Short mmCIF file of C-alpha atoms and ligand atoms in Angstrom, two decimals:
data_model
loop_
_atom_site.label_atom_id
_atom_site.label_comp_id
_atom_site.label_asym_id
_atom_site.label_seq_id
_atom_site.Cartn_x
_atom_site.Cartn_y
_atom_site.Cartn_z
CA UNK A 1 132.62 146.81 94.74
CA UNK A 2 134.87 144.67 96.34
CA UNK A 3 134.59 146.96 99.59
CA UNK A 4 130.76 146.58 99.48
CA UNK A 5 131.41 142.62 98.84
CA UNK A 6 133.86 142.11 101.58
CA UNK A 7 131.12 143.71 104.08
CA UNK A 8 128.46 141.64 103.25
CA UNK A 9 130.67 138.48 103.53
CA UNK A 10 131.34 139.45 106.69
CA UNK A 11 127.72 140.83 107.67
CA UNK A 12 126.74 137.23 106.46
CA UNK A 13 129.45 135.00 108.00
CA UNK A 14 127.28 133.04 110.41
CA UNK A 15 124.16 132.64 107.94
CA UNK A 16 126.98 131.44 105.56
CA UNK A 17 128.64 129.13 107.83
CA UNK A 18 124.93 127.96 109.18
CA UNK A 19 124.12 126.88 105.46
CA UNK A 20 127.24 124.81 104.98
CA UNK A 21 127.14 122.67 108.36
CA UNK A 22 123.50 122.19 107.48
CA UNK A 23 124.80 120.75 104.01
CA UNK A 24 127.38 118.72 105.30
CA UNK A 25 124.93 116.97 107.76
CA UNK A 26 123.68 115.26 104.48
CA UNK A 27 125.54 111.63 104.61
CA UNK A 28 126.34 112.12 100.55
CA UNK A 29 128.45 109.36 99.71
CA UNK A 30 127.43 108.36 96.18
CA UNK A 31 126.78 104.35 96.59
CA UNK A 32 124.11 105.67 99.19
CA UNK A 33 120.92 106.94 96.75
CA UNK A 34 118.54 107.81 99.60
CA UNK A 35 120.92 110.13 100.90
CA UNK A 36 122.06 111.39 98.03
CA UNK A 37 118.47 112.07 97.13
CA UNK A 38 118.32 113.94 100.28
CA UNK A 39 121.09 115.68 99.99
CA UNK A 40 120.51 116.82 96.00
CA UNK A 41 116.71 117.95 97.31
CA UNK A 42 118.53 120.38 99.93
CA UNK A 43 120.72 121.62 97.22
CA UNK A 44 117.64 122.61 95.04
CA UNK A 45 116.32 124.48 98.10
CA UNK A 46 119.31 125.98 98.75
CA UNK A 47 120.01 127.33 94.71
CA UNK A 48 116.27 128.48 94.78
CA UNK A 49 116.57 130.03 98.47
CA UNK A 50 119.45 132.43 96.48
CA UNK A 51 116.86 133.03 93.90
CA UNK A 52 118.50 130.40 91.60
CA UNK A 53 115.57 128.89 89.59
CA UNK A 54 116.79 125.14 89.73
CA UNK A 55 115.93 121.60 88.54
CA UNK A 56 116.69 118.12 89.13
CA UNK A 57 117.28 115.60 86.84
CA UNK A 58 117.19 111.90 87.45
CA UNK A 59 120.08 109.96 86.11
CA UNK A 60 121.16 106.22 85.79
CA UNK A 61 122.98 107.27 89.12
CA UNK A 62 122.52 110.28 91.49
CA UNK A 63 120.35 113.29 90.29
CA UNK A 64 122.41 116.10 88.47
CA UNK A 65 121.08 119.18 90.12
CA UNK A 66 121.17 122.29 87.37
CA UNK A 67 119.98 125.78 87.75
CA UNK A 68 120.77 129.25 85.77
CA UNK A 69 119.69 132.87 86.05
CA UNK A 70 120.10 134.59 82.31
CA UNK A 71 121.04 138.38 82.60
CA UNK A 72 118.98 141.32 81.33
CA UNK A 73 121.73 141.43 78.95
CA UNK A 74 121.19 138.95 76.16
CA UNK A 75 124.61 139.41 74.77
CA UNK A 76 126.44 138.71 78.62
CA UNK A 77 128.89 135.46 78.26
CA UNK A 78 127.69 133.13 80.02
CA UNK A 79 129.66 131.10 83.03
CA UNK A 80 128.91 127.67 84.13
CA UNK A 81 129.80 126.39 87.60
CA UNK A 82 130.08 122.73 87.99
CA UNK A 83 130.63 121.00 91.35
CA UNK A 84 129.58 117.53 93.58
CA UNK A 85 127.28 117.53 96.09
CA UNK A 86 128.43 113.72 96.86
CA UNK A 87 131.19 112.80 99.27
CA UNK A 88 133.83 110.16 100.40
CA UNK A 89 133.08 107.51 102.69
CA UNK A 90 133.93 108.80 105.99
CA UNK A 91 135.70 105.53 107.36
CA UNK A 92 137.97 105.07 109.63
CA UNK A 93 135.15 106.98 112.33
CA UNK A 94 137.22 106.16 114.92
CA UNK A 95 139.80 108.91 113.67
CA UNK A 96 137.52 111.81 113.55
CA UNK A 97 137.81 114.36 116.68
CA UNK A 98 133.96 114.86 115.97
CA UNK A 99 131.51 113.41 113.88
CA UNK A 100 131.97 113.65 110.10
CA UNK A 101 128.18 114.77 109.51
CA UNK A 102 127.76 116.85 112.51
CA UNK A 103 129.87 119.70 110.98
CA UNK A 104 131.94 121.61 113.96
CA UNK A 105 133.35 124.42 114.09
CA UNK A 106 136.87 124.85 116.05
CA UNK A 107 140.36 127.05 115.64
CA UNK A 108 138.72 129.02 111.98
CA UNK A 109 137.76 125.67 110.85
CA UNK A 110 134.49 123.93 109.79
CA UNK A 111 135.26 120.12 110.32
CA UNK A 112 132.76 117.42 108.17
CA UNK A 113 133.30 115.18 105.51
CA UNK A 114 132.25 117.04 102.11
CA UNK A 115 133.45 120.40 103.84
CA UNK A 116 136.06 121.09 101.43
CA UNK A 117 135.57 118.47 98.67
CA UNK A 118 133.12 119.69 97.39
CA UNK A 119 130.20 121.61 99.32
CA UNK A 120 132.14 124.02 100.91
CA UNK A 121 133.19 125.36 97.40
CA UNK A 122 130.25 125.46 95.55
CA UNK A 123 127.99 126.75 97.87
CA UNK A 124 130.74 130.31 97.75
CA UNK A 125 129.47 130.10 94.08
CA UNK A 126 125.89 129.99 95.04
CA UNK A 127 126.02 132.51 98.13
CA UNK A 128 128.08 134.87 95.89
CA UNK A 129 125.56 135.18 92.80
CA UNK A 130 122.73 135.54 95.95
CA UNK A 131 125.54 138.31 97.45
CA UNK A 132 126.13 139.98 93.96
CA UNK A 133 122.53 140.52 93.17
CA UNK A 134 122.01 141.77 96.81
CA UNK A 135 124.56 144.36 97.03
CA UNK A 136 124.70 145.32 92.36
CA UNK A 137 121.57 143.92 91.08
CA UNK A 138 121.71 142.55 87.96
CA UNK A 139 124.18 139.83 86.84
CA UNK A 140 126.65 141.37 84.06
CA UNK A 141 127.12 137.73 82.92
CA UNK A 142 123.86 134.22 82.56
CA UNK A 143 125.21 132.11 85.35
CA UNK A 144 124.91 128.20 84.91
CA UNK A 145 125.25 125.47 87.70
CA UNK A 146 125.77 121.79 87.41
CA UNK A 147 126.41 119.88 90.31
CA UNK A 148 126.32 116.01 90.18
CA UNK A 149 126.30 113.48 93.20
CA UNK A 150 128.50 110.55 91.38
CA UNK A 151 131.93 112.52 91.01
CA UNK A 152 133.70 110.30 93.87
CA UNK A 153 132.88 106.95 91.65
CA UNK A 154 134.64 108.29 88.54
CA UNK A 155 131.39 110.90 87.54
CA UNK A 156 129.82 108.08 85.59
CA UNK A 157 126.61 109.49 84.97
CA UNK A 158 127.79 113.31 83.82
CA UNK A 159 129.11 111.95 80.19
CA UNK A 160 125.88 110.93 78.99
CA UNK A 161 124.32 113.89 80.42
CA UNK A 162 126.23 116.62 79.03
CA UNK A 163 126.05 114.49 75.98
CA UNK A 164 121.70 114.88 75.77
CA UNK A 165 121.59 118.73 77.01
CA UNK A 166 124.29 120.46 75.07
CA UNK A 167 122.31 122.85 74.17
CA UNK A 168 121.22 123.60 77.82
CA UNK A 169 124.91 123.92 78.96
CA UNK A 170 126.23 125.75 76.48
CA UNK A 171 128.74 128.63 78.16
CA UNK A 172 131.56 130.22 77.28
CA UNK A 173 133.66 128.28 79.51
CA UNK A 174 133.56 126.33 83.22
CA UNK A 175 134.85 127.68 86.31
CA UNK A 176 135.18 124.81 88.69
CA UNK A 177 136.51 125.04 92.43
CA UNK A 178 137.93 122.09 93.81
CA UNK A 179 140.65 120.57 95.72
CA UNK A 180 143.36 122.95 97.61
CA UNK A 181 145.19 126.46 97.41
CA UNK A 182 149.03 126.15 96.44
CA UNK A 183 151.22 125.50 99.23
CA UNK A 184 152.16 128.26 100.09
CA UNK A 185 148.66 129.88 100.53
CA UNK A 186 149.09 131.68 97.10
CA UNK A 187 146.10 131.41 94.89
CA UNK A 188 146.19 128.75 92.22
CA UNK A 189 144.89 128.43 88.21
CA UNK A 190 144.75 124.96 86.87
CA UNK A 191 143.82 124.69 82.99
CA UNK A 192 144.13 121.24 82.51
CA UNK A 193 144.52 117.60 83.58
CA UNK A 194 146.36 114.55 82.49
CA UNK A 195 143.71 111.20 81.65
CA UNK A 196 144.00 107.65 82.67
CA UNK A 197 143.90 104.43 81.23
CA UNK A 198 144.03 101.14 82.77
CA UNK A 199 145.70 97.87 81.30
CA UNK A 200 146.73 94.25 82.52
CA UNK A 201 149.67 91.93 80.76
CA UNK A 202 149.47 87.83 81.46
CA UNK A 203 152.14 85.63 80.57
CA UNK A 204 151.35 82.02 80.64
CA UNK A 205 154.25 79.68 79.69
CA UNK A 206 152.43 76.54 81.23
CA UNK A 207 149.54 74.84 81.97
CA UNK A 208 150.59 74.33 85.66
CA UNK A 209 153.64 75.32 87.89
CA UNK A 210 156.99 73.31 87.41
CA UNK A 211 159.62 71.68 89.92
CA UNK A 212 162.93 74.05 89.54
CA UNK A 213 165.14 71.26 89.79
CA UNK A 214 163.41 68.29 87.74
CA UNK A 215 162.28 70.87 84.83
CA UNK A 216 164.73 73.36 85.48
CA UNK A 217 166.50 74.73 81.70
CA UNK A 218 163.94 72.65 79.93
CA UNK A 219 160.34 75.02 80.76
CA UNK A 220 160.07 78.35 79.99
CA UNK A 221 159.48 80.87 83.16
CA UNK A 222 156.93 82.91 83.25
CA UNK A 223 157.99 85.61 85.52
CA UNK A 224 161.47 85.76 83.54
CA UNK A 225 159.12 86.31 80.29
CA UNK A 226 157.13 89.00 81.88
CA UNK A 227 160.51 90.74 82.81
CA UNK A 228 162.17 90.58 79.56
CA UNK A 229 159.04 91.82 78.07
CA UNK A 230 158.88 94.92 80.52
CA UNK A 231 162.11 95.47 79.99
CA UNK A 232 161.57 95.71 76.08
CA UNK A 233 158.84 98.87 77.14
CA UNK A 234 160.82 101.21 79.08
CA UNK A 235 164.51 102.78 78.48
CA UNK A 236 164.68 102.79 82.68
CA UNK A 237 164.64 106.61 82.69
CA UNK A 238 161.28 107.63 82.13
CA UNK A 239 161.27 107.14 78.42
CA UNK A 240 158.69 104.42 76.89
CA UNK A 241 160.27 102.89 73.94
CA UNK A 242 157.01 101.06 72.46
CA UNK A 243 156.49 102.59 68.77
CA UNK A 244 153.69 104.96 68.70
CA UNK A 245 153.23 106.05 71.89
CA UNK A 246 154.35 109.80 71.96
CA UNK A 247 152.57 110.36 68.01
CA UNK A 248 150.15 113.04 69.27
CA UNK A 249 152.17 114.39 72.02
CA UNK A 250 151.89 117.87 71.63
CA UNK A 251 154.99 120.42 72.56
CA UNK A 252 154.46 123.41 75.40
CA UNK A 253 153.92 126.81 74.20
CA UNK A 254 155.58 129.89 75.13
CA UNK A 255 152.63 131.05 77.31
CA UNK A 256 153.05 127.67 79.28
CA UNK A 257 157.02 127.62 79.29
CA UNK A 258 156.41 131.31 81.33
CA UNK A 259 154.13 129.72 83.34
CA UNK A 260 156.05 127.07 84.87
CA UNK A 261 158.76 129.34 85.16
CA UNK A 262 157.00 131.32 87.69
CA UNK A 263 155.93 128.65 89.64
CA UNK A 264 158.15 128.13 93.17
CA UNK A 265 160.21 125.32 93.26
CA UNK A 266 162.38 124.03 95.73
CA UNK A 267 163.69 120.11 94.61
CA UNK A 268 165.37 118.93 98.61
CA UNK A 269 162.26 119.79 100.23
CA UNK A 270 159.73 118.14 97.14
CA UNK A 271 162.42 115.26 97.73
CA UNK A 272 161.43 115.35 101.20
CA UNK A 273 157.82 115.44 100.92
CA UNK A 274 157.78 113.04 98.56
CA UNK A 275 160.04 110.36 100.48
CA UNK A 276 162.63 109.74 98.00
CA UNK A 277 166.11 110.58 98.05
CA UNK A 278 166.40 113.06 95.40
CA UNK A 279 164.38 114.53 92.41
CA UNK A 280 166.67 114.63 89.82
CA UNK A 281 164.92 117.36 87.75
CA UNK A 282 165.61 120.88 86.98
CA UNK A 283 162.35 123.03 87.27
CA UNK A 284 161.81 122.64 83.73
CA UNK A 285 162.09 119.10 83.23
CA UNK A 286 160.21 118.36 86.71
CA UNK A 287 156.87 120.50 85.04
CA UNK A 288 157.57 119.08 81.69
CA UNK A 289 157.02 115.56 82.65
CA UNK A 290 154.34 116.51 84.87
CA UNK A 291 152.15 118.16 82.77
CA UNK A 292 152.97 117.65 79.09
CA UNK A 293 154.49 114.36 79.05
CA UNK A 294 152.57 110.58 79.26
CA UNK A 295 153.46 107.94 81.51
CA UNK A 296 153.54 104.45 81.69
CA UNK A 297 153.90 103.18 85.39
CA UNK A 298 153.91 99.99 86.66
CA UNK A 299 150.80 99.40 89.32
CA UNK A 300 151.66 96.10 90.69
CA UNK A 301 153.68 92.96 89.67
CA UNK A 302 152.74 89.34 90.17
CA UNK A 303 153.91 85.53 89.64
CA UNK A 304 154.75 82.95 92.32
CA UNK A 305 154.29 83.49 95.94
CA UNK A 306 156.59 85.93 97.28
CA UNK A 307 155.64 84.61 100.66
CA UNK A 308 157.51 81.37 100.53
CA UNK A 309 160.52 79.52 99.61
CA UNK A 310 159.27 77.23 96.96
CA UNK A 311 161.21 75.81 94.09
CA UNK A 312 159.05 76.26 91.48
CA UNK A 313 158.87 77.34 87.78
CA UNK A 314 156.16 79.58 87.70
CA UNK A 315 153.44 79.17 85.13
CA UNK A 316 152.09 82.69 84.93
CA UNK A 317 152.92 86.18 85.57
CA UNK A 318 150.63 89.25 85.63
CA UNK A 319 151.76 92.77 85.34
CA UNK A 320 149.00 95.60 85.79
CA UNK A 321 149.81 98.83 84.52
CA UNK A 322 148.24 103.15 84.31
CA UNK A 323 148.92 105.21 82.00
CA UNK A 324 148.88 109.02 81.98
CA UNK A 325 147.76 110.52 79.02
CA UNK A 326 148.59 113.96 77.70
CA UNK A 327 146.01 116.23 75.47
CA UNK A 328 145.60 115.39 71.99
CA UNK A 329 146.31 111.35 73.09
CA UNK A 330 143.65 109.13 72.04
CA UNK A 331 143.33 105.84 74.48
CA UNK A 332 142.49 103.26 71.89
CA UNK A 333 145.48 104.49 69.33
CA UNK A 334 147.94 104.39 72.47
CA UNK A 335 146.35 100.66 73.75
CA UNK A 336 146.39 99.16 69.87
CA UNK A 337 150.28 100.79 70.00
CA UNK A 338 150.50 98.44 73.09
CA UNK A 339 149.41 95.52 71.56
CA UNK A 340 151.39 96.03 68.35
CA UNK A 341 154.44 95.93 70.42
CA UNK A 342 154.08 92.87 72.67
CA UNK A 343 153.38 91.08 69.18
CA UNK A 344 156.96 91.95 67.69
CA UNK A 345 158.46 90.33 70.86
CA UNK A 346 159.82 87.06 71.15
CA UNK A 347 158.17 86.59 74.41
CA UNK A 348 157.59 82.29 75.40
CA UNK A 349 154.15 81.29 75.79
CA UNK A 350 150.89 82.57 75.56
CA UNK A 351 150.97 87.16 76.15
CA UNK A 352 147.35 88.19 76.90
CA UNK A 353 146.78 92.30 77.04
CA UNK A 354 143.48 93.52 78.14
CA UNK A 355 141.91 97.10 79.58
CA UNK A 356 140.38 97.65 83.15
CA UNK A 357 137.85 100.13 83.89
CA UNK A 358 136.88 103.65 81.71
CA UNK A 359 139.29 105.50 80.56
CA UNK A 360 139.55 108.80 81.41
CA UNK A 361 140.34 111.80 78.73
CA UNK A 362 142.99 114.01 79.27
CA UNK A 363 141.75 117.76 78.84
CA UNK A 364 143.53 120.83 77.99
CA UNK A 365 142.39 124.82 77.73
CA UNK A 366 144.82 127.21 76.07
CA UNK A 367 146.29 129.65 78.36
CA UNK A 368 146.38 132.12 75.27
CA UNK A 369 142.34 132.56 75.47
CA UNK A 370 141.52 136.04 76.76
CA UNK A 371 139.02 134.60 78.94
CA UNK A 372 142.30 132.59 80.75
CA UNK A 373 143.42 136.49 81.02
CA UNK A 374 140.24 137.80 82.78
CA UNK A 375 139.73 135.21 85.40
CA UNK A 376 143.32 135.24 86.44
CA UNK A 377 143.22 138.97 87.12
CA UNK A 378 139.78 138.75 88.79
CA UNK A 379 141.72 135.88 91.20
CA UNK A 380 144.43 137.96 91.99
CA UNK A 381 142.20 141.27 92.43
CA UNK A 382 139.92 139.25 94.88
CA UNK A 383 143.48 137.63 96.63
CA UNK A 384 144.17 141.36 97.17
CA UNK A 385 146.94 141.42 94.43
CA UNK A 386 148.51 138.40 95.10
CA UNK A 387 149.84 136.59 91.78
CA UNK A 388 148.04 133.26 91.72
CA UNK A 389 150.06 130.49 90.23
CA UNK A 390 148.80 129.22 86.99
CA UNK A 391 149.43 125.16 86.41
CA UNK A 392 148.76 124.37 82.45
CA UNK A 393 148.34 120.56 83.35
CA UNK A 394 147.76 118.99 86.94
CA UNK A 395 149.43 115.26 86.88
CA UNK A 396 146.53 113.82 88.05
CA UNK A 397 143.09 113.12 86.18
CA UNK A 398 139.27 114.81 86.24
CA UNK A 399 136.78 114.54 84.39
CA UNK A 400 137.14 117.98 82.60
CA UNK A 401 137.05 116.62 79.30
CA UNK A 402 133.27 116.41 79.23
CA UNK A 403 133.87 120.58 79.17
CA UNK A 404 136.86 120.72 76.62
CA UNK A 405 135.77 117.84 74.75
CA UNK A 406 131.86 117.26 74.43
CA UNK A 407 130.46 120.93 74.91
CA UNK A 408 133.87 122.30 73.43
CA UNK A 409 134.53 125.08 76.08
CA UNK A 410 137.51 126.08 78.52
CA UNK A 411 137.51 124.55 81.71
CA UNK A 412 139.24 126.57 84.06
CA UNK A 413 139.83 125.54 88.07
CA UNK A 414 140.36 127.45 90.77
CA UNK A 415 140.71 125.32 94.17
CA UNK A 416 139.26 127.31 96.92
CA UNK A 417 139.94 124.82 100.11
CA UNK A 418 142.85 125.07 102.40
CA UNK A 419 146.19 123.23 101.59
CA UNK A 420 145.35 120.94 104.39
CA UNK A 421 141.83 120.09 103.73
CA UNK A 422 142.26 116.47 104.44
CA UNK A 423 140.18 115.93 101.98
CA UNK A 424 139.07 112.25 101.41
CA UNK A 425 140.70 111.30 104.61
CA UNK A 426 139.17 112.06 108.38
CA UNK A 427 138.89 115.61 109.59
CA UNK A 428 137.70 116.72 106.33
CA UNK A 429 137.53 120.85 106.86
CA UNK A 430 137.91 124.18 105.45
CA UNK A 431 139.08 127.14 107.18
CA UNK A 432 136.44 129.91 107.94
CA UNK A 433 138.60 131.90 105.48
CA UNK A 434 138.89 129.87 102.55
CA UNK A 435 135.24 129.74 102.62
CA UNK A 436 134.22 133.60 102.95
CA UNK A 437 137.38 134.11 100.88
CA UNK A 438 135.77 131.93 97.86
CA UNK A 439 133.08 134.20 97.93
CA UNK A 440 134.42 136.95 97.25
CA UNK A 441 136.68 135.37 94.10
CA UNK A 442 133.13 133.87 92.57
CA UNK A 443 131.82 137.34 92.74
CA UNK A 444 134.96 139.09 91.77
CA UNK A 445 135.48 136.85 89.14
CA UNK A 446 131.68 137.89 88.37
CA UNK A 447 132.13 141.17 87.90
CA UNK A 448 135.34 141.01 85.74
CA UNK A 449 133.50 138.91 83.10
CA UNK A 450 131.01 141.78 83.00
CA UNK A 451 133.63 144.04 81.35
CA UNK A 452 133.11 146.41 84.34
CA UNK A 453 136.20 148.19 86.33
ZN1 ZN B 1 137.10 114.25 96.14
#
């Protein structure tokens, strides 16, 4: 099958690659609805064109776009690809070799904003159920998609959705393909994400600013409050020492201790890419922190005017902070932790804590479910037997919980895109082989689900 599959990729390059410059001429970017709208009506026609039947549904935001075929086989599980159809602004222009909506093709690339974050990727899922039932037939497995426009503005509008049609999404787990390969061009498994939550501290130890000299030793400082207060929240090595905040931290299993040993990892030239002088971190500790461990970090600092040379006695100091949670954290428990501790300090003045923006839910699927088992030998069966690297936790945050959390299912990523993408900066692309190549995984990954050999 994957003989037959690799022909018809190839047989079907340029129709392929003709549908996806077509799709990235849509302008997508998600504050723009008219183009959105545009761009979510082409997807419809594109899903039905592949004999997807497909629907979409208006939203506070941009329309979710949602289409399934059920298999002859009513006891099939049931896979549901999600993906956005909306993009990042394309600015600066001035840095693009050619036009980010007038998709080009040069040196095995297709350049265009939306390229490889996120159109390129989904539309392999879509051309590979068209390419499946072309060259098998039936579907051994009900196929699902979801694809909203809003997932570049923090997916706003997919929460509430998945919320009102649980019933309609129900699956036995979601295979999403987005951002890049490993580095080294090895095939990569991601099972879960860290979340985010956003907090301010103020210190005000005055109604106004003070002269240094005349008040100096008499009015308390705000910026040396702040300090002695951040100082109070932090050991200086990575450790937060505020009561609480590691209670539902939960320890790595076996499954994801072999993991991380198999991943490559080479500390000078991470040290290197990452413009510091040295990672002081043994492969274990480096993937521990990454992936099972929260964070409290420091966004930006503020009292005075760094600018000038000003005696004064500042009357206020802001500190603005993330924090990374780890699965099984709950935001408000680790925030009312926060507050609990600034109260027990003997900080001067007046200590205001507050939230900015959503939080975002960390999300977690255990790498001991069988279905973890299939798709990663489908991957490396469609990679041609190359072991992909499986990640338990990426640092960073998506918004996967709405999978693990709301409809209660594995979420399961596997990035499609090139390494260097440039995705969300100019000369967006994805190489002509990443594409064709993500084709062949969906369907692989297709077939393995259907219990066949
Ligand atoms: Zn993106």
């Amino acid at each position: 099958m994957l003989n037959k599959l690799r022909q018809y990729t190839e047989a079907n390059r340029n129709s392929s690659l003709e549908l996806l410059k077509k799709y990235v001429s849509y302008p997508s970017v998600a504050t723009d609805s008219a183009a959105t709208h545009q761009c979510a009506e082409f997807l419809v026609s594109v899903m039905e064109d592949a004999g997807i039947p497909t629907t979409l549904f208006e939203t506070a935001g941009n329309p979710i776009v949602y289409g399934e075929i059920l298999s002859e086989n009513e006891n099939a599980p049931t896979i549901l690809f999600y993906g956005h159809y909306d993009v990042q602004p394309p600015e600066p222009l001035e840095e693009w070799i050619s036009p980010p909506f007038e998709a080009e093709l040069r040196e095995g690339r297709l350049y265009g904003r939306g390229a490889g974050d996120n159109k390129g990727q989904h539309l392999a899922h879509i051309i590979a159920v068209k390419a499946y039932r072309e060259i098998i037939g039936q579907l051994p497995v009900h196929v699902k998609f979801i694809m909203e426009g809003d997932e570049e503005f923090g997916s706003e509008y997919l929460t509430p959705f998945v919320q009102e049609h649980k019933e309609l999404l129900q699956a036995d787990f979601v295979y999403i393909s987005d951002g890049p390969l490993h580095e080294s061009g090895v095939p990569l498994i991601v099972l879960g994400n860290r979340g985010v939550m956003n907090f301010a501290i103020e210190v005000e130890t005055a109604t106004t600013d003070h002269h240094s000299g005349n008040r100096g030793g008499v009015i308390p400082n705000a910026a040396w409050e702040l300090v002695r207060l951040l100082q109070t929240m932090s050991d200086g090595r990575g450790k937060i020492t505020i009561d609480g905040f590691y209670d539902d931290v939960l320890k790595a299993t076996d499954l994801e201790e072999e993991l991380i040993a198999n991943i490559p990892y080479d500390t000078q030239e991470l040290a290197e890419v990452y413009g510091v002088k040295e990672i002081p971190f043994d492969k274990h500790e480096f993937y521990e922190r990454i992936c099972f461990q929260p964070t409290l970090s420091i966004n930006a600092l503020g009292s005075g005017d760094a600018r000038l040379v000003k005696n004064t006695i500042p009357a206020k100091a802001i500190a603005k902070f993330d924090i990374r949670l780890v699965a099984n954290q709950d935001p408000d428990h680790v925030f009312s932790c926060i507050e609990n501790h600034i109260k027990n300090q003997d900080i001067k003045g007046n200590v205001l804590v507050y939230k900015e923006g959503e939080d975002m839910l960390p999300s977690k699927t255990d790498a001991r479910l069988p279905i973890c088992f299939k798709v990663i030998d489908a991957v490396k069966e469609a990679f041609g037997g190359k072991e992909p690297i499986v990640l338990p936790v990426i640092g960073g945050s998506l918004p996967n919980a709405v999978w693990t959390d709301i409809l209660k299912i594995p979420a399961i990523s596997v990035p499609y895109a090139n390494p260097d993408e440039n995705n969300h900066a100019p000369n967006e692309n994805i190489q002509v082989e990443c594409f064709l190549q993500g084709i062949i995984t969906t369907a692989t990954v297709l077939y393995a689900l259907g219990g066949k050999k």
